[in-house]
Coordinates of C-alpha atoms and ligand atoms in Angstrom, one line a residue:
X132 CA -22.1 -23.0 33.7
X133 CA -20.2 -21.8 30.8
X134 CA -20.5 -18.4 29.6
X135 CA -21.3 -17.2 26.6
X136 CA -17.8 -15.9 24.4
X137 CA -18.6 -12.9 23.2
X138 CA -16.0 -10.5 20.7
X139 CA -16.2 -6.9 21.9
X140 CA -17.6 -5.9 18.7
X141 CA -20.7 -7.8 19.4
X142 CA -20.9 -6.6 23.1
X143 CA -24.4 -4.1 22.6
X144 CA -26.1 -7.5 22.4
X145 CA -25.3 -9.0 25.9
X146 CA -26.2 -5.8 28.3
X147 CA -26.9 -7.1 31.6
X148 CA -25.8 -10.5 31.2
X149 CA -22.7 -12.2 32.3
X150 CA -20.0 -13.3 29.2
X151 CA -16.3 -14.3 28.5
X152 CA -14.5 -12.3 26.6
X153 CA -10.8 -13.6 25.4
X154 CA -7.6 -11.3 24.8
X155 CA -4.9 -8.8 25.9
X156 CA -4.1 -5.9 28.7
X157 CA -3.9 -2.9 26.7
X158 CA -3.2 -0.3 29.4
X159 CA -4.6 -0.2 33.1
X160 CA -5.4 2.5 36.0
X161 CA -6.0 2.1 39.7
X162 CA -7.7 4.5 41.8
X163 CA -7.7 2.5 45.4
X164 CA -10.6 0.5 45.3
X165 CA -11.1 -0.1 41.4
X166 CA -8.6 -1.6 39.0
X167 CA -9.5 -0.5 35.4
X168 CA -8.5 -2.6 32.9
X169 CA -8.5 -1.8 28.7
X170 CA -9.1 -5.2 27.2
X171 CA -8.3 -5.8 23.9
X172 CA -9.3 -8.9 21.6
X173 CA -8.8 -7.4 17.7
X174 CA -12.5 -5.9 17.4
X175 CA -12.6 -3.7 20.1
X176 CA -11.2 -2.4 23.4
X177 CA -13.6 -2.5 26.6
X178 CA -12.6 -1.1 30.0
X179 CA -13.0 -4.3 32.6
X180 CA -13.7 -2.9 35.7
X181 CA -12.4 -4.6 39.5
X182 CA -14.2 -3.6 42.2
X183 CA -12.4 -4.7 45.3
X184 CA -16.0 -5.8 46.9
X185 CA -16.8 -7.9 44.1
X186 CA -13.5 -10.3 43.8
X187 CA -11.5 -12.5 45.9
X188 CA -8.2 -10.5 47.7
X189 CA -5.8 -12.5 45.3
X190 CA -7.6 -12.0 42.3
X191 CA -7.7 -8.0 43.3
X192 CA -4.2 -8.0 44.0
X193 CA -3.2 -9.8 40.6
X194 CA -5.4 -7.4 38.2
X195 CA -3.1 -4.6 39.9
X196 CA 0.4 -6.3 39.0
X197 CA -0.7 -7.6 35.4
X198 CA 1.6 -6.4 32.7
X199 CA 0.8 -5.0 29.1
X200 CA -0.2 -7.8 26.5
X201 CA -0.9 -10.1 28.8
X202 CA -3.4 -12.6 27.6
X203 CA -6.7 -13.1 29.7
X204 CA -9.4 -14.6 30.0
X205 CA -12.2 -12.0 32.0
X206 CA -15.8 -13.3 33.1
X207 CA -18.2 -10.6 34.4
X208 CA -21.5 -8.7 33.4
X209 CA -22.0 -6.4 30.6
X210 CA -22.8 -2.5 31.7
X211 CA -23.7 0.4 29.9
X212 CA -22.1 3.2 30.2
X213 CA -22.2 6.4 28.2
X214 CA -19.0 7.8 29.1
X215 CA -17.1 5.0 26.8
X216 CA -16.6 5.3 23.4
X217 CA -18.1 1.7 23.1
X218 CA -21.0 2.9 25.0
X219 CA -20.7 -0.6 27.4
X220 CA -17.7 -1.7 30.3
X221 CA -17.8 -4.8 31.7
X222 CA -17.8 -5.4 35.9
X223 CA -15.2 -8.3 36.2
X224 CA -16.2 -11.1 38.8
X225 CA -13.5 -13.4 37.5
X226 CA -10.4 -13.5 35.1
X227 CA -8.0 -15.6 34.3
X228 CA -4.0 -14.7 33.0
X229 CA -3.7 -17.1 30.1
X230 CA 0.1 -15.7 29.7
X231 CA 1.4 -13.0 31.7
X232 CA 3.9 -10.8 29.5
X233 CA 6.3 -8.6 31.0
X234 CA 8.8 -5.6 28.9
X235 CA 6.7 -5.2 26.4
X236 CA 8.5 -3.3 24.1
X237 CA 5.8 -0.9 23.1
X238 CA 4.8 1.6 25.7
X239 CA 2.5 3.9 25.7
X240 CA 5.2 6.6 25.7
X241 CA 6.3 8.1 22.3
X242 CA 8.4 5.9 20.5
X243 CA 10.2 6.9 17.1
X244 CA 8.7 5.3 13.5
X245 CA 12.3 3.4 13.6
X246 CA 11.7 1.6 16.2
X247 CA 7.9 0.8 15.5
X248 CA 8.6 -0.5 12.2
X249 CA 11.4 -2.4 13.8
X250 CA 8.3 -3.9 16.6
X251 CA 5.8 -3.9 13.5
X252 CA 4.8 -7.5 14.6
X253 CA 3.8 -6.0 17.7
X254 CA 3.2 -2.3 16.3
X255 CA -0.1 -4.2 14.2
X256 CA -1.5 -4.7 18.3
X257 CA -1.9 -0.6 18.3
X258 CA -5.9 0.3 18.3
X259 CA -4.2 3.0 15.0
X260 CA -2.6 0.0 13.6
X261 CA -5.6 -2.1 13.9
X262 CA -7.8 0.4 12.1
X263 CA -5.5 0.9 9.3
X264 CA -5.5 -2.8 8.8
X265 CA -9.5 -3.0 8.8
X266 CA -9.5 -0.2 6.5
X267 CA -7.1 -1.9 3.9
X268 CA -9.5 -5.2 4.2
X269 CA -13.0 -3.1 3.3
X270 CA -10.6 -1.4 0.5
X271 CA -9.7 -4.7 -0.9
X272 CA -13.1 -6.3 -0.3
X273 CA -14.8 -2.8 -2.2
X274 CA -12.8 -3.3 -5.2
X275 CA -13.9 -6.9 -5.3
X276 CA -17.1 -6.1 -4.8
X277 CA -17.2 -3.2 -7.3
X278 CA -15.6 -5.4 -10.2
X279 CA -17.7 -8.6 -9.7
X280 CA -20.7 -6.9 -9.8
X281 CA -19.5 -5.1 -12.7
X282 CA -19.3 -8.1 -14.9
X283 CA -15.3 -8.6 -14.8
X284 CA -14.2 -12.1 -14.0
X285 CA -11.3 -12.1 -11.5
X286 CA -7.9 -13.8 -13.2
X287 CA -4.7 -14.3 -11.4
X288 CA -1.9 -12.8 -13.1
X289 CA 1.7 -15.0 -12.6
X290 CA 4.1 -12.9 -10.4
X291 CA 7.2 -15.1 -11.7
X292 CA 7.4 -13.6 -15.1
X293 CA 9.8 -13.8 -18.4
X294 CA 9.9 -9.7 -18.9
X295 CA 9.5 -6.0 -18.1
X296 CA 6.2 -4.7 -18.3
X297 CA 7.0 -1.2 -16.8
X298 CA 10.6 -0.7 -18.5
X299 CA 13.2 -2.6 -16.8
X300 CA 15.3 -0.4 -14.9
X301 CA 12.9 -1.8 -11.5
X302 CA 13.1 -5.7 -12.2
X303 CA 13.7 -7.9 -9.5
X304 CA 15.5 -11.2 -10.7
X305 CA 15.4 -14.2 -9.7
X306 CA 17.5 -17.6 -11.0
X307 CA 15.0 -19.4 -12.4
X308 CA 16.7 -23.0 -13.1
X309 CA 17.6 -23.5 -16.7
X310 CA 15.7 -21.0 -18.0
X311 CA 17.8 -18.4 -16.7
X312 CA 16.2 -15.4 -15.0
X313 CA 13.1 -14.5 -14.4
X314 CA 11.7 -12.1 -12.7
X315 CA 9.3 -11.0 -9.9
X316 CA 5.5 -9.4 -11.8
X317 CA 5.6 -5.2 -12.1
X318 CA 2.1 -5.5 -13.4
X319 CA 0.1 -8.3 -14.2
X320 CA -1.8 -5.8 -17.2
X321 CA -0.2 -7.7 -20.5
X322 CA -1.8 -10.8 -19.0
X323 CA -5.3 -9.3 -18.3
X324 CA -5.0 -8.1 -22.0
X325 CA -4.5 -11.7 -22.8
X326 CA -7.7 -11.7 -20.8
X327 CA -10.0 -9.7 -21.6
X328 CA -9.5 -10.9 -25.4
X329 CA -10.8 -14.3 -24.0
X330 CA -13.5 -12.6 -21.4
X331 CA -14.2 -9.0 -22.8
X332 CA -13.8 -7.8 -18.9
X333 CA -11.0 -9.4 -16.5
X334 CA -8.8 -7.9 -13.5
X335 CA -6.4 -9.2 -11.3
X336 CA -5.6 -8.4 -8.1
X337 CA -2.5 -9.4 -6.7
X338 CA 1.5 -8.5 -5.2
X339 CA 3.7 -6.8 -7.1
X340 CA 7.1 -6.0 -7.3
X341 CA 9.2 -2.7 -8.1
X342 CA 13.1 -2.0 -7.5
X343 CA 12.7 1.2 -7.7
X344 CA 15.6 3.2 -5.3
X345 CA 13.2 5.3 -4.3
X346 CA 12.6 6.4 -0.7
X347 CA 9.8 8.4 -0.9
X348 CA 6.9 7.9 1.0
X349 CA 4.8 6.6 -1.8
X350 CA 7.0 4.0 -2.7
X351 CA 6.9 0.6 -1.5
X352 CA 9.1 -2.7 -3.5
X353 CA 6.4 -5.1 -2.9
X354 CA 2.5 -3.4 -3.4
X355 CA -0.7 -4.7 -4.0
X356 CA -2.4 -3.5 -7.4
X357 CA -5.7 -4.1 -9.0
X358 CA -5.5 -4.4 -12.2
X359 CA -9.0 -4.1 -14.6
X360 CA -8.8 -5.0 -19.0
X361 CA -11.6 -4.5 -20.8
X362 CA -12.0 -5.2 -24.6
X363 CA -13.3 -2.7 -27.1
X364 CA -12.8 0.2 -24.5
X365 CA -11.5 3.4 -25.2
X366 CA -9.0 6.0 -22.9
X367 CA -12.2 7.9 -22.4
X368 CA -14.4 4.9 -21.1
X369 CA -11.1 4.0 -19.0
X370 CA -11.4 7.3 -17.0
X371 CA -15.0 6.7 -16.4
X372 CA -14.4 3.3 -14.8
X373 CA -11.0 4.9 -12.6
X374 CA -13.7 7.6 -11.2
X375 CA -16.7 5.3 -10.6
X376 CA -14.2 2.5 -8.7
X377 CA -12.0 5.1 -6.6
X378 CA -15.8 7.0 -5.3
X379 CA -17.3 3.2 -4.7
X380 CA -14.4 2.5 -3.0
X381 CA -14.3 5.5 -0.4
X382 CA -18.2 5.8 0.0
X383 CA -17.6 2.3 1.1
X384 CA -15.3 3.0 3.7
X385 CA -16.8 6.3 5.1
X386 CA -19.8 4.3 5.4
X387 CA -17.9 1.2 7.4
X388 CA -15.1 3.2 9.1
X389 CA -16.1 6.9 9.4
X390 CA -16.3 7.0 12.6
X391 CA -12.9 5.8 13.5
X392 CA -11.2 7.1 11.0
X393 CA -12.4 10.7 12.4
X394 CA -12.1 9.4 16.2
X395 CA -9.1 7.3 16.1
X396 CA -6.6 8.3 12.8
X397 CA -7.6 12.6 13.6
X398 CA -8.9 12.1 9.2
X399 CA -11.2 14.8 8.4
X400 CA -13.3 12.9 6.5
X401 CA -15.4 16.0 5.0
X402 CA -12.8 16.0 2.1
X403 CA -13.1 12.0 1.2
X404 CA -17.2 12.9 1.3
X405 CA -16.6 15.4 -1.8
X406 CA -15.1 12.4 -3.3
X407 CA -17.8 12.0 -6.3
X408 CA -17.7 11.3 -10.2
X409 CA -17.5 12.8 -12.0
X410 CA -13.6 14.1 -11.5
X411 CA -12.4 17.3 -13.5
X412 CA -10.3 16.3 -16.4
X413 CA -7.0 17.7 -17.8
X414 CA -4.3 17.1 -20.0
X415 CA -0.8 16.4 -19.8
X416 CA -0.5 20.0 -21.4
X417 CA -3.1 22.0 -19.4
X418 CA -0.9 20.5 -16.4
X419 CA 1.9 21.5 -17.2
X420 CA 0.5 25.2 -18.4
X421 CA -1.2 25.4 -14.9
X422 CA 2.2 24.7 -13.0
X423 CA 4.3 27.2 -14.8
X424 CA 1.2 29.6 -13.5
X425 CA 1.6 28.3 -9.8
X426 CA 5.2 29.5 -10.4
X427 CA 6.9 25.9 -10.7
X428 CA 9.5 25.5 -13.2
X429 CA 8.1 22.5 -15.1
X430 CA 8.5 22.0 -19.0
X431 CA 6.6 20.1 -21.3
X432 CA 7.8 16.3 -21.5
X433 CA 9.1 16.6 -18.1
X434 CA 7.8 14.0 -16.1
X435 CA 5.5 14.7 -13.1
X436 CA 7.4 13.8 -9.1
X437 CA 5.0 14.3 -6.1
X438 CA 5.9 18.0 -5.6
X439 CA 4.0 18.5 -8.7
X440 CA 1.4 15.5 -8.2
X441 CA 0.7 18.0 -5.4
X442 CA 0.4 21.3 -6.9
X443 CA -2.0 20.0 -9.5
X444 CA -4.2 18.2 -6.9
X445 CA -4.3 21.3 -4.3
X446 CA -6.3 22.8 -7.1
X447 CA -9.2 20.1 -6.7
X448 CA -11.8 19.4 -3.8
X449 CA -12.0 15.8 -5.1
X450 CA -9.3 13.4 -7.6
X451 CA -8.1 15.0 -11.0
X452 CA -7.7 12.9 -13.8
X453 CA -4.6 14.1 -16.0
X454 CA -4.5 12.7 -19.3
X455 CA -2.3 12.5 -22.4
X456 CA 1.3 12.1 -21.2
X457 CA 4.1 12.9 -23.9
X458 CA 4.5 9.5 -25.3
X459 CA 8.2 9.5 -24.5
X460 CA 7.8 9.3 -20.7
X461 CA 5.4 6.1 -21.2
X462 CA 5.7 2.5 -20.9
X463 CA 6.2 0.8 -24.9
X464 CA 2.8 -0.3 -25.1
X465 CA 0.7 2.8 -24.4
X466 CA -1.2 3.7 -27.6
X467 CA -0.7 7.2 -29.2
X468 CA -2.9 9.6 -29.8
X469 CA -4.1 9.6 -33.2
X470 CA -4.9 13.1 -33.4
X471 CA -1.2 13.6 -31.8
X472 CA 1.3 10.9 -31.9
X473 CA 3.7 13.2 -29.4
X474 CA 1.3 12.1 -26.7
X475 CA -0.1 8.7 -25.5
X476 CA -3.8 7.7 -24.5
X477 CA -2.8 7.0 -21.2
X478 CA -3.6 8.9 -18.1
X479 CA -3.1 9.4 -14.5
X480 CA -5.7 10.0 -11.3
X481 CA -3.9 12.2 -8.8
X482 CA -5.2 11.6 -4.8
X483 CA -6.2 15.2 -3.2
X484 CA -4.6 16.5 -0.3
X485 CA -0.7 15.8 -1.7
X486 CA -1.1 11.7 -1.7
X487 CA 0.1 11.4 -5.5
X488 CA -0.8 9.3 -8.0
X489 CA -3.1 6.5 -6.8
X490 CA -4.3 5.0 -10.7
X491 CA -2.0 5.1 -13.8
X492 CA -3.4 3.3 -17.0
X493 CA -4.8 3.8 -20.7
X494 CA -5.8 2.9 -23.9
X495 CA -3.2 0.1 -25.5
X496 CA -1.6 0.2 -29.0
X497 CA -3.8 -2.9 -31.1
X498 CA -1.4 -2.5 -34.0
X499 CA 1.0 -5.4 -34.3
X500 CA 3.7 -3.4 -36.5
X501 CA 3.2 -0.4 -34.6
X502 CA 4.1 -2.4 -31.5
X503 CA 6.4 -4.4 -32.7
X504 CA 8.3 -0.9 -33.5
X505 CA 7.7 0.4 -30.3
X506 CA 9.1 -2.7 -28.3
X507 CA 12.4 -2.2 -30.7
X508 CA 12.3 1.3 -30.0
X509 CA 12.3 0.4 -26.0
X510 CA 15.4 -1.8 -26.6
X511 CA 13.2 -4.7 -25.4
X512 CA 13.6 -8.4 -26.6
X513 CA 11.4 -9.3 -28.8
X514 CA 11.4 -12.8 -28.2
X515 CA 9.6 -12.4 -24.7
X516 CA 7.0 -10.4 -26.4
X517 CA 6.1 -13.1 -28.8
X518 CA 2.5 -14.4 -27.3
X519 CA 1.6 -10.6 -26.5
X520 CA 2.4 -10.0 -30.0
X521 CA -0.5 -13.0 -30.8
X522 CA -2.6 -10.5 -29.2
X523 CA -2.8 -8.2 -31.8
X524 CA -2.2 -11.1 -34.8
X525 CA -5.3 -12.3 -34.2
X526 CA -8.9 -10.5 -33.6
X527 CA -7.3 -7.5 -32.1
X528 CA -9.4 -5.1 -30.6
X529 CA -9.1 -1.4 -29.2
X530 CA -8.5 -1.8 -25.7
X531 CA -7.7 -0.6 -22.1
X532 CA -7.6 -0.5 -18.4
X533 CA -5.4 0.7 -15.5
X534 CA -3.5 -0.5 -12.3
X535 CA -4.6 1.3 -8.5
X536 CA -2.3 1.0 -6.0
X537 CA -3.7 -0.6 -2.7
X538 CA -1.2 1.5 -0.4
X539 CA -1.3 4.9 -1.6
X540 CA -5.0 4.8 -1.5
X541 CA -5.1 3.3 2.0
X542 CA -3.0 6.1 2.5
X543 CA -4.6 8.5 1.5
X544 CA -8.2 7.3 3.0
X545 CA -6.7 7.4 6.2
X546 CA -4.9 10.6 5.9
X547 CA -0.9 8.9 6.6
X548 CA 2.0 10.8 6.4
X549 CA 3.8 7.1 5.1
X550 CA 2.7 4.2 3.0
X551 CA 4.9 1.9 5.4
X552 CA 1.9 1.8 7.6
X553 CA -0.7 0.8 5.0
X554 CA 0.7 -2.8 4.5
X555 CA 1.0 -5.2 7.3
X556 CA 4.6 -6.0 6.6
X557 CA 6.0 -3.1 4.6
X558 CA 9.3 -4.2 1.8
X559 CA 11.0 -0.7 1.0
X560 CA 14.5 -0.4 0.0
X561 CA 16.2 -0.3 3.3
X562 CA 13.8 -2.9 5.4
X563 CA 12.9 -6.3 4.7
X564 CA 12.2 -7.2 8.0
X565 CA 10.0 -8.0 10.6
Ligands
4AD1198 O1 1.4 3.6 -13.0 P1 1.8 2.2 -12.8 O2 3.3 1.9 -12.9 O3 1.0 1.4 -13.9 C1 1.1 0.1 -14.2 O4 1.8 -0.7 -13.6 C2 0.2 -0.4 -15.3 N1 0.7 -1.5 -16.0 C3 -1.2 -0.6 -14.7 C4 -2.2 -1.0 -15.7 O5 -2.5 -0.2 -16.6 N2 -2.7 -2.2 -15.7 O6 1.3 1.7 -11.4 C5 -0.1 1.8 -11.1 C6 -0.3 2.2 -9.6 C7 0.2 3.6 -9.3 O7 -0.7 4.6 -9.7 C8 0.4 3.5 -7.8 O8 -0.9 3.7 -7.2 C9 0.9 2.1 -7.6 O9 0.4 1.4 -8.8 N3 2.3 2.1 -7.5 C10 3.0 2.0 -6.3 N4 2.6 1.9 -5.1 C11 3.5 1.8 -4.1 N5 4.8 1.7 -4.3 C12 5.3 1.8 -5.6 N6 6.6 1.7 -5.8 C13 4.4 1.9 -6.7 N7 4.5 2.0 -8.0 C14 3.2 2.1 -8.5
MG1199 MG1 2.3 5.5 -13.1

């Protein structure tokens, strides 16, 4: 008779009765009589246990000899048992080696990040790697959420794209036949203004591309960014909407993962509960005053790096939100203050705990001439900017929005030293492989 199938997430619902469960050895023990086995299938690791009474000699003598991340099929009835962190183990009466593997690379000794994100094909098979990865998928599935429900209309943004959007020292370019170059998206936002002129509330959500030489830990060439526009809003507005997605977003995944990001990735998740709109505010300027006091040598217009991302947000139990940057150190299209042109309506929301800038958006200049002067100013060509330009030639209309960073706040949910392990296959500057 065939057995039920049954994931290992699903395995409270089949105490007592006999299943099949499908995967891979992730570690085993022996104490003379018993073979334990840790079975992995993607949703959960159970310990299979092989009592010598219960199986044929061969079968007994196999389980002993099977290697690591070798496939199987195992056949037996589900236990309880309150010693597991799954709460059930399964006794095996059968199982079957589907592929035996043998050298895995991967121990579980220590290995260096080097060599991991050399193996990061087989590095994702870790149960830390597999929570990360389920984290990132409620994270992407909670901003989708957050914005459909919102009243935004989801609109893909092209990634193959005619000009800078974020200043054009970090293009990547690419021949693009007889049109010359083109080059890979930095944002989609001057799209999703075209946007949310057509649908008053628009985001996309997609890839995008930086060749920035940085090798920080925050920086990544190819990250994911949401992106929200929405017609007739103001910088203030903007802020509200950054602070009402960012604590939707990590309610969600406390609720979803808080256990395993306590048990498995060490996170103390008290400090993502104080995560809660609304988030202090300050300016560019209060910033800057409040580092000098904390004994750091910044001046005003200098731009902010993560050693004073960090400064700022230590002095926070949740996100600050630091607004009006000196209009110099901001993209051409930021609008400026009216009530003080030095400094743009744009603004920043800084991550607790020293992960950095997570959101970076504002309110965007509806002028035509004003823009037009700014893009000249930015040494930009004018003739890429043409149907943007359209934007403000007909019906223009305050507006604003902001990008978040998929990685950095992944990486900061789950409390990672790196943003290379926050995205299944990571680009940075010196790896492009697996
Ligand atoms: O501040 P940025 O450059 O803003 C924009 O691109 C705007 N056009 C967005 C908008 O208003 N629609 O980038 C936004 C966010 C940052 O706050 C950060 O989270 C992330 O994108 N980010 C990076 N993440 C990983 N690696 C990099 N190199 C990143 N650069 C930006
Ligand atoms: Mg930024």
């Amino acid at each position: 008779m065939a057995l039920p199938v049954v994931r290992i997430a699903d395995i409270a619902q089949y105490e007592n009765q006999d299943v099949e469960l499908r995967g891979w050895l992730y570690s085993r023990r022996s104490s003379g009589k018993l073979h334990f086995l840790q079975l992995r299938d993607g949703s959960g690791i159970i310990q299979a246990v092989v009592f010598k009474g219960d199986v044929s000699p061969e079968l007994f003598t196999q389980a002993d000899h099977l290697g690591q991340e070798t496939s199987l099929l195992v056949r037996g009835t589900v236990r309880k048992d309150a010693r597991s962190p799954l709460g059930f183990e399964l006794g095996v009466k059968d199982l079957q080696v589907v592929h035996a593997a043998d050298g895995y690379p991967i121990t579980p000794k220590e290995h260096g990040v080097a060599y991991l994100m050399e193996n990061r094909h087989l590095w994702l098979r870790s149960t830390r790697q597999n929570v990360i990865l389920r984290v990132r998928a409620t994270v992407v599935k909670a901003i989708r959420d957050f914005f459909d429900n919102d009243g935004f209309t989801l609109v893909d943004a092209p990634i193959f794209t005619p000009a800078a959007c974020e200043g054009t020292s970090t293009l990547f370019e690419v021949p693009y036949f007889d049109l010359g170059q083109a080059y890979l998206t930095q944002s989609g936002q001057l799209y999703m203004e075209a946007a949310a002129m057509a649908l008053g509330k628009a985001y996309c959500f997609g890839p995008t591309f930086r060749a920035e030489k940085s090798k920080t830990r925050r920086h990544l060439t190819e990250f994911w960014m949401v992106e929200p526009e929405v017609a007739y809003m103001t910088l203030e507005e903007d802020m509200v909407l950054a602070e009402r997605l960012v604590s939707s977003v990590v309610q969600r995944v406390l609720e979803k993962h808080g256990a395993e990001l306590k048990g498995v990735l060490e996170r103390d998740t008290s400090k993502l509960e104080a995560v809660k709109a609304p988030f202090p505010r300050i300016t560019y300027s209060e910033a800057i005053e409040r580092l000098q006091k904390a004994g750091h040598p910044a001046q005003w217009g200098d731009d902010f790096g993560g050693d004073e991302e960090t400064v700022l947000a230590n002095q926070f139990d949740r996100p600050v939100i630091v607004h009006r940057y000196p209009t110099d150190l901001k993209a051409f299209y930021f609008k400026r203050d009216p009530a003080n042109p030095k400094v743009a309506l744009g603004m920043d929301v800084l991550a607790p705990e020293g992960y950095g800038e997570i959101i970076g958006g504002g309110q965007r200049e509806d002028d035509l001439a004003t823009l037009e002067a700014r893009i000249e100013e930015h040494h930009l060509p004018k003739e890429a900017f043409g149907w943007y330009l359209d934007l403000r030639r007909y019906g223009s209309v305050p507006h604003a929005g902001f990008g978040l960073g998929v990685e950095r706040t992944v990486g900061w949910l789950c409390g990672l030293h790196h943003v290379r392990e926050t995205i299944p296959f990571a680009r940075m500057m010196e790896r492009i492989t697996p």
